Amino acid sequence: MTSVEDASGLHHRKTATKGASPPVTPIKNATSNQSNEKKENPPISLPKILSSNAALAGLILTSIIAILPRIYLIWFPQEVVFDEVHFGKFASYYLRRQYYFDVHPPLAKMILAIPAKLVGYNGKFLFEKIGMNYIENGAPYFVMRMTVAMFGASIPILAYMIMAESGYSLAVSFITASLISLDNSLVLHSRLILLDSIMLFFMVSSIYSYIRFFKLRFHPFTTQWYLWLTTTGFLLGCAVSCKLVGLFTFSCVGIFVLYDLWRILDINRNTTISEFGKHFAARAVSLILVPIVVYLTFFYVHFSILTNTGPGDAYHTPNFQMQLAGNQLAMNTLPVYFGDSVSFKHIDTNTFISSRDEIYPLKYADGRVSSNGQQVTATGAETDESFWTVIPGELFEEYTNHFDVNGTRINDLPIPPESLIELKVRHNDVVRLLHKTTNCVLRTHDVAAPLTPTNMEFTCVNSTDEKAYKDTLFYLKFDQPSAATKDSEGNLIQEELRTSSKRFRIVSKSQNVAAMTHAKKLPKWGHGDQEINGKKAASGSNTLWTINTVSGKNVSDSEETKVTIPKMGFFAKFIELQRLMLEHNAKLTKPHPYQSTPASWPLMLRGVSFWTDSNYNRQIYFLGNPFGWAMSILGIGMFSVIILGILAGHRRNFDLVSAIVERHLMRNGLIFAICYAMHYLPFFIMGRALFIHHYLPSVVFGYMVLGSMLQFFTVDNYQQYALFSPVFSRINLPILPKSKRMIAYLGLVLALQFLTFCYFAPFVYGTTLTPSQVRSRKWLPSWDFAFTNK
Amino acid sequence: MSSEKVRSRKQQRYYMNSEFNSASQHGSDYDFNENEKYNLANPSNDLDYVPAYQKDHAVFQSTHLNQAKLADPTSGKRFRFTKKRLIVLGLVFLMAAYFRLWKLSHPSKVVFDEVHFGKHAGLYINRTFFLDVHPPLAKMMFAAAGKIFGYDGKFDFKTIGLDYTSTNVPYASMRFMPAFLGLAMVPITYITIAAFGGSEEACLLGSLLVTFENSFMTISRLILLDSILIFFTGLTVMFWALFLREEGHPFTKTWWVYLILTGVNMGNALSSKWVGLFLVGTIGVWTIKDLWFRITDYRVTLNEVNKHFWARVLGLIVTPLTVYVFWFYIHFSVLTLSGSGNNFMSPEFQTTVGGSHLVSTMRDVYYGSKIRIRHDATNAGYLHSHASRYETGSKQQQVTLYSHRDDNNYWIIDYTLDQKKKLANSTNLNELKPIKNGDVIRLKHANTKKNLHSHNLRAPVTNKDYINEVSGYGGDDFDGDSNDDWIVRIMDGDNSVPSSFNQIVSIHSKFRLIHKNEKCALFSNRVKLPKWGFEQVEVVCMKHAKYPKSIWRIESATHEKINYDTAPKVSFKIPGFFEKFIESHVVMLRVNNGLTGSHFYDSRPFSWIYLRRGIGYWSEKGHTIYLIGNPIIWWLAFVSIVSFVAIQLVLVLRDQRGYNDQMFGYRAQYMNFTGFFGIGWAMHYFPFFLMGRQLFLHHYLPALWFGIVALASSIDIFTRKVSSKARTVIMCALLFYTLRLYFLYSPVGYGTSWTREACEKSKMLSSWDFSCKQYPSIAEKLAKQTFDKDQGKKDNEKIQEAEIVDPGQPQPIDNIDEEIRLNQPAPMINDEDKKKLESDWEKFKNEDVKGSASLQPEKKDGESNPENKNDKQDDKAGEIQNKEEKKEEQKQEEQKKEEQKKEEQKQEEPKKEEKKEEEQKKEEQKENQQVIDKKAEEPKVENENQVAKDKPAPAEPKP
């Protein structure tokens, strides 16, 4: 027992608050079990530091192996590759400060914009198409790629630190890190302007940070403890702010924390409930509140950078759009008066409510019967037939002074300004809509619509038809009405209707249905127009309309174009953007030629072609390191079998492995396995289109599980690797396993990884290959490289 | 917290861990024994680790007495029925029988999915092959019931509301079968609860709750599969419960019998509906838990563990699988005649279903061969083209997939322009040259002489960047261009013909056709073209096409220079049972996943737990059948599950703090009894969230049964320590409300009469949408309605005429019809299209007089191969039938129109318009009459043409 304690070095960490720790007894190497005095004054020369501190030397070596393949030929190709189209573009928009819309949170894209800004780039190039030349367009792609490469290179370094912190032998830590360094897919993703490397960095670093925190569990509520806890929360927040996949890391840490809390709760640990409460509260604040604040902060920055109108406007509500400087909605908009002829444009499908002198067929193909009334349809273009005169539901004095029942002017006298205010159409007004060319009024009634039997039919009836009168009254309900103001006499005045900048629903007063249309086309009798019908639930975006034009009025020659911009706070903007992101993310279900199913990822059944150059037979193709991926799958399989075996052994009253090995596997191995599973399995229940690059986080953690298996099979003196910080405490550790054969195996794994990496490197760096060379690399028939035959 | 108390709690916690480990009731979390101490002054021994079992063993002696507290008092005791229980059960059964079988023959109409399952029973009786998304057992049971009671399989259950009385369908007897099985759930529930150690009161309560659950009653009275599924589910759980009671006496005869019976019924449940898989999951989870926590304990010898393990593999995996496969074997051996399901299956499969005309064909394929190409993955038909054009894109001639054999399916393999140039000088052009892998060919449509063509234009329906349109291009005077060139890539062959791997061989070679210029593969994805394409299936050229859907096979080949009779032949392999089994499952899965359309009554799983709405099964003036549960049972069942989870969570947290609650000694029973049904509920509920297909309330019913038993057990366990009076009061109160609600909603369950007022009053949630308007108000009801005897016939006629579909009108839910339609021949070409076709034809004829010779309908042609003769005859028969049907339809349409007119006159239109309309209609009618007359004549002409067309084009163009 004592030897274990001695070897652990646990309470000799510099982090301990007491500081007065007894001399360490670390072990120089596995063979000589001598103790070394802790060096009070480390020598200054670098070689000496390195020779006496293997951990640091390993860290530096790892960094070199990590960085080199990532920056080699990073300036090639000088063309836009794959998704650089998107992310380069977004970086440019940040520099132009133009608003854009994307389904991913902003952090990673903002990070990409920083180096470009630093070299003085102004965002003039928009990365429109794959294959466009960077040099010609003056885009600072080199610094942007370098930034990504630095983030990418830090992943293996962090992996090294995690492994070393978790009590793995330095040799195993180094090899695991090198395996990650030499994985083709990870290298490829960190050489291009893509988000995944940045996200991966935050993911892996938050796990590292949590491990540092966990190791301080016997010194709770110290400064160090708080520091690492908060850092974990901050990094988690960053990971989520890069891509929503960061939530998987979040749930991993959640699992670890719950397990930790569960153990703290055990009464045999002498924790009182109040202490437990403190533990709980500290974690809740740091790991829930801090990430939320971080996430919000980045969006706050996002909104404060993007203040100008840009391509993302159209996704948003008019209120949101009007916040952006230069938006058309805030500038070119007219108020609508009763008696005006206006056209209604559908928001989702850009169609116009029209009617023509034709009637619905009496009977449809499926045997249902219509009202046989005049057709009301949604047409793609604005024609004379799509203008409707707005008449008040009940004619009031100001109106009858100037207009007749059909909305035409009685006299040519100018309308006095006081009645102008009265004549404006406002939120919640009851109106009738008179069709301009056929002089009928819009009506909806309880007859099934032509294509959608559950909804009501819209038709047009004679304006004098008294029976239909109540069916011709419609509310105009605004989508985001601002609060009613009070006029000088204290009467409430609702917001006025304006062209383009107001969205509203046309809701029937008697039937309580809202006019909607959808992309279904009517058959021949409807000239292929869209159906308009009354939807019972007046919600959703397919019932939203806006006024496109007012007949005879022009924005330029009117003085009433200025609008007061409605106030919209940060949270309102944030919530609207979140909703849109989720909606559009869920909509990404369209099949894509390179999409793949999660089950095929570990076997690497399909790659993705990023870029091809047929002149020189060069191509960039996403592919993992086949050897490494196969090894990590093998490692994960063996890990599960061993864990199951150990548990089953306990049932049978025997130990498969020694207690200390078991403990190490159950803690430091299981953490990686949980991370692997939590970053992989949730994809199985996702409905959207998935790509193999979604598997990258699991690749990293899969290599770490493999590392724990390497440790299990090659290293037998587990006692020596206890929980401490070798990198920073500069304690000399045993570097290599005892057995020479095991050293050879470890070397072999690394060598094979390096060789396969080199063999497939042309697909990473885009170097020329002859067709026969490409064919020889086609190990699976489903890897669809270009230029396989000629 | 005084230190004394804490110390005792710590001790308890310590003992309990060891108890848990030794009594194996819960997980052996060995971390309990780690002496890691938070907040201790000397955090020294983080690694001071002693394996769990050592300590466990040390304390075992001192704590084994405590086990009694935790152990389930019922476990190991054998199960016996007392006389009293038998009498009670008998009485309950008789009462339930009354409520379940009352008025079973009402309504005498086809209700809801009886449309499908009645029809399927008929198909079994007729032995015609069909395809359905459900496994066969339940449907075969209906067929057997029908057969026994004299159903001849002729009535076709076409639409909801058809009357049975005028037919000779023994529908009441067929309904008796599910009703009886539903009734059997009452004793099954009773025995299950008893076997799990429930008290007599709990048994009675549970079985009464099942009796008075409206949804069980409604669903078991109709020819639907769910009642059968629930029956087998219940039976399985019952035997499983009895098996668990025998665990103290393993490997005895009764133990084996119960184990095997569990397996057999699990197989039956699985063979009734795939939802049975959730049952397999439930039993599986419990078995694994059992094996892990009880059987593998170190006090049991390894030999014993082994025996236990293999016994369960035999009973719970091998037996159900055998049963499942067995029912499919029966299914395939019953259905031997060809039918509507043929089109879904591969040609190999079709050879096993009689009446199929797939015979052998010429083996070798050469340049110049006339071939018919079949799409391999979807069985959607043959590569087809006809003389009408796309209305989008290039406006060139359409190329489609067409599932029926006709003359437009033939293509001729041709050399490309380059090759022709090369070969022009030599005589090679006429030499027989096989098509090798990698060859570049052209495919010339035999009838229209257009080449299979693709270009960088978007396809008509699937509008994607990487998908190109495929059309027919060129003609006799124009040779086309290089966009007509296709590369042949053979992907697979057959070992029986080794050459099929590197050269094209009929039937055996599976190949892709890659467009040479665009590098896209000929592809089809079961997408229908619009009406101008006669709703045939779209064919496109897709870049990076998915593998299976770009694979084609040659189904028949002839060559003008080769004597057909002497040439070597190949034919489809006849698949064995397991090949058929697997293929039918692949198709069933595909169709099942394709059921994504929306239905008026579909619902999402979340809304089931609070019974948001039911399903309208059938309605008629004054009578409705609407599937709705008994709300109190429904809600309380869910509450019992939630409370189980909450209580377990609290208990576990309190254990960690050393309280070690025992719930008056019923904790283990609560865990093992309510827990099992909680898991059953979860396993039958949560997987639905992952399903994308349309779901209905009745999918929740198996979960509901688990919930009801969990409810009964919870009430039982929580009231054990209450005085018997209070216990009786609680149970009676629950029963009282159950009965009240049962009778309140029974009118919509039985489809009996009701009043509008009572109906409106009864709605607890506004979202329950059974229509109250159709019930007479109290005043009206007083005047009694008398039924007409011939009502049935009249109703049938009425239904045949189209009515205005009210959105709430029940419709059958199964979308397989849609799939079938996809495989059906294109609808008859209407006048307009026909004219267009004709004009196209005229143009075509005028364009190139030379080539037209070969296209002239040839009436005399003796030299057609036997295969085509068959086709022709079939087509003829089909045509004649079509004609007759058409006439009938036309008659009906006339009637419909008249009817409608009357209705509308009554209902909607203002009086002024009436006259006008009538006049209009008269005119229309006249016109229609004329049109109809024309039509009646036309088919004959068309028919002849058709027959003529069907004859294979002559081998050589005649001058």
PDB file of C-alpha atoms in Angstrom, chain A residues 132-193:
ATOM      1  CA  MET A 132     -11.959  30.681 -57.818  1.00  0.00           C
ATOM      2  CA  ASN A 133      -8.431  31.970 -57.554  1.00  0.00           C
ATOM      3  CA  TYR A 134      -7.357  33.655 -54.322  1.00  0.00           C
ATOM      4  CA  ILE A 135      -4.385  35.541 -55.651  1.00  0.00           C
ATOM      5  CA  GLU A 136      -6.372  37.187 -58.407  1.00  0.00           C
ATOM      6  CA  ASN A 137      -9.082  38.184 -55.976  1.00  0.00           C
ATOM      7  CA  GLY A 138      -6.729  39.366 -53.278  1.00  0.00           C
ATOM      8  CA  ALA A 139      -8.053  37.252 -50.442  1.00  0.00           C
ATOM      9  CA  PRO A 140      -5.761  36.698 -47.439  1.00  0.00           C
ATOM     10  CA  TYR A 141      -6.361  32.967 -47.550  1.00  0.00           C
ATOM     11  CA  PHE A 142      -2.914  32.160 -46.230  1.00  0.00           C
ATOM     12  CA  VAL A 143      -3.366  33.788 -42.839  1.00  0.00           C
ATOM     13  CA  MET A 144      -6.871  32.393 -42.546  1.00  0.00           C
ATOM     14  CA  ARG A 145      -5.658  28.891 -43.254  1.00  0.00           C
ATOM     15  CA  MET A 146      -2.739  29.376 -40.901  1.00  0.00           C
ATOM     16  CA  THR A 147      -5.149  30.291 -38.107  1.00  0.00           C
ATOM     17  CA  VAL A 148      -7.133  27.134 -38.714  1.00  0.00           C
ATOM     18  CA  ALA A 149      -3.891  25.158 -38.859  1.00  0.00           C
ATOM     19  CA  MET A 150      -2.833  26.485 -35.472  1.00  0.00           C
ATOM     20  CA  PHE A 151      -6.134  25.466 -33.954  1.00  0.00           C
ATOM     21  CA  GLY A 152      -5.867  22.117 -35.686  1.00  0.00           C
ATOM     22  CA  ALA A 153      -2.298  21.575 -34.490  1.00  0.00           C
ATOM     23  CA  SER A 154      -3.317  22.251 -30.923  1.00  0.00           C
ATOM     24  CA  ILE A 155      -5.687  19.263 -30.937  1.00  0.00           C
ATOM     25  CA  PRO A 156      -2.920  16.613 -30.791  1.00  0.00           C
ATOM     26  CA  ILE A 157      -1.023  18.761 -28.319  1.00  0.00           C
ATOM     27  CA  LEU A 158      -4.059  18.887 -26.080  1.00  0.00           C
ATOM     28  CA  ALA A 159      -4.509  15.168 -26.545  1.00  0.00           C
ATOM     29  CA  TYR A 160      -0.941  14.681 -25.339  1.00  0.00           C
ATOM     30  CA  MET A 161      -1.626  16.812 -22.317  1.00  0.00           C
ATOM     31  CA  ILE A 162      -4.886  15.025 -21.549  1.00  0.00           C
ATOM     32  CA  MET A 163      -3.243  11.626 -21.790  1.00  0.00           C
ATOM     33  CA  ALA A 164      -0.308  12.691 -19.662  1.00  0.00           C
ATOM     34  CA  GLU A 165      -2.606  14.233 -17.072  1.00  0.00           C
ATOM     35  CA  SER A 166      -4.727  11.119 -16.937  1.00  0.00           C
ATOM     36  CA  GLY A 167      -1.822   8.928 -15.935  1.00  0.00           C
ATOM     37  CA  TYR A 168      -0.726   7.425 -19.203  1.00  0.00           C
ATOM     38  CA  SER A 169       2.908   6.713 -19.819  1.00  0.00           C
ATOM     39  CA  LEU A 170       4.599   9.451 -21.759  1.00  0.00           C
ATOM     40  CA  ALA A 171       5.396   7.075 -24.573  1.00  0.00           C
ATOM     41  CA  VAL A 172       1.729   6.169 -24.972  1.00  0.00           C
ATOM     42  CA  SER A 173       0.673   9.805 -24.682  1.00  0.00           C
ATOM     43  CA  PHE A 174       3.173  10.773 -27.321  1.00  0.00           C
ATOM     44  CA  ILE A 175       2.113   8.000 -29.674  1.00  0.00           C
ATOM     45  CA  THR A 176      -1.572   8.776 -29.275  1.00  0.00           C
ATOM     46  CA  ALA A 177      -0.913  12.418 -30.009  1.00  0.00           C
ATOM     47  CA  SER A 178       1.159  11.473 -33.034  1.00  0.00           C
ATOM     48  CA  LEU A 179      -1.595   9.212 -34.329  1.00  0.00           C
ATOM     49  CA  ILE A 180      -3.959  12.157 -34.118  1.00  0.00           C
ATOM     50  CA  SER A 181      -1.362  14.400 -35.760  1.00  0.00           C
ATOM     51  CA  LEU A 182      -1.021  12.037 -38.673  1.00  0.00           C
ATOM     52  CA  ASP A 183      -4.670  11.430 -39.405  1.00  0.00           C
ATOM     53  CA  ASN A 184      -5.426  12.494 -42.941  1.00  0.00           C
ATOM     54  CA  SER A 185      -8.940  13.715 -42.265  1.00  0.00           C
ATOM     55  CA  LEU A 186      -7.903  15.859 -39.308  1.00  0.00           C
ATOM     56  CA  VAL A 187      -4.946  17.263 -41.205  1.00  0.00           C
ATOM     57  CA  LEU A 188      -7.143  18.030 -44.185  1.00  0.00           C
ATOM     58  CA  HIS A 189      -9.722  19.786 -42.079  1.00  0.00           C
ATOM     59  CA  SER A 190      -7.134  21.921 -40.368  1.00  0.00           C
ATOM     60  CA  ARG A 191      -5.535  23.081 -43.608  1.00  0.00           C
ATOM     61  CA  LEU A 192      -8.622  24.667 -45.086  1.00  0.00           C
ATOM     62  CA  ILE A 193     -10.889  27.477 -44.000  1.00  0.00           C
TER      63      ILE A 193
END
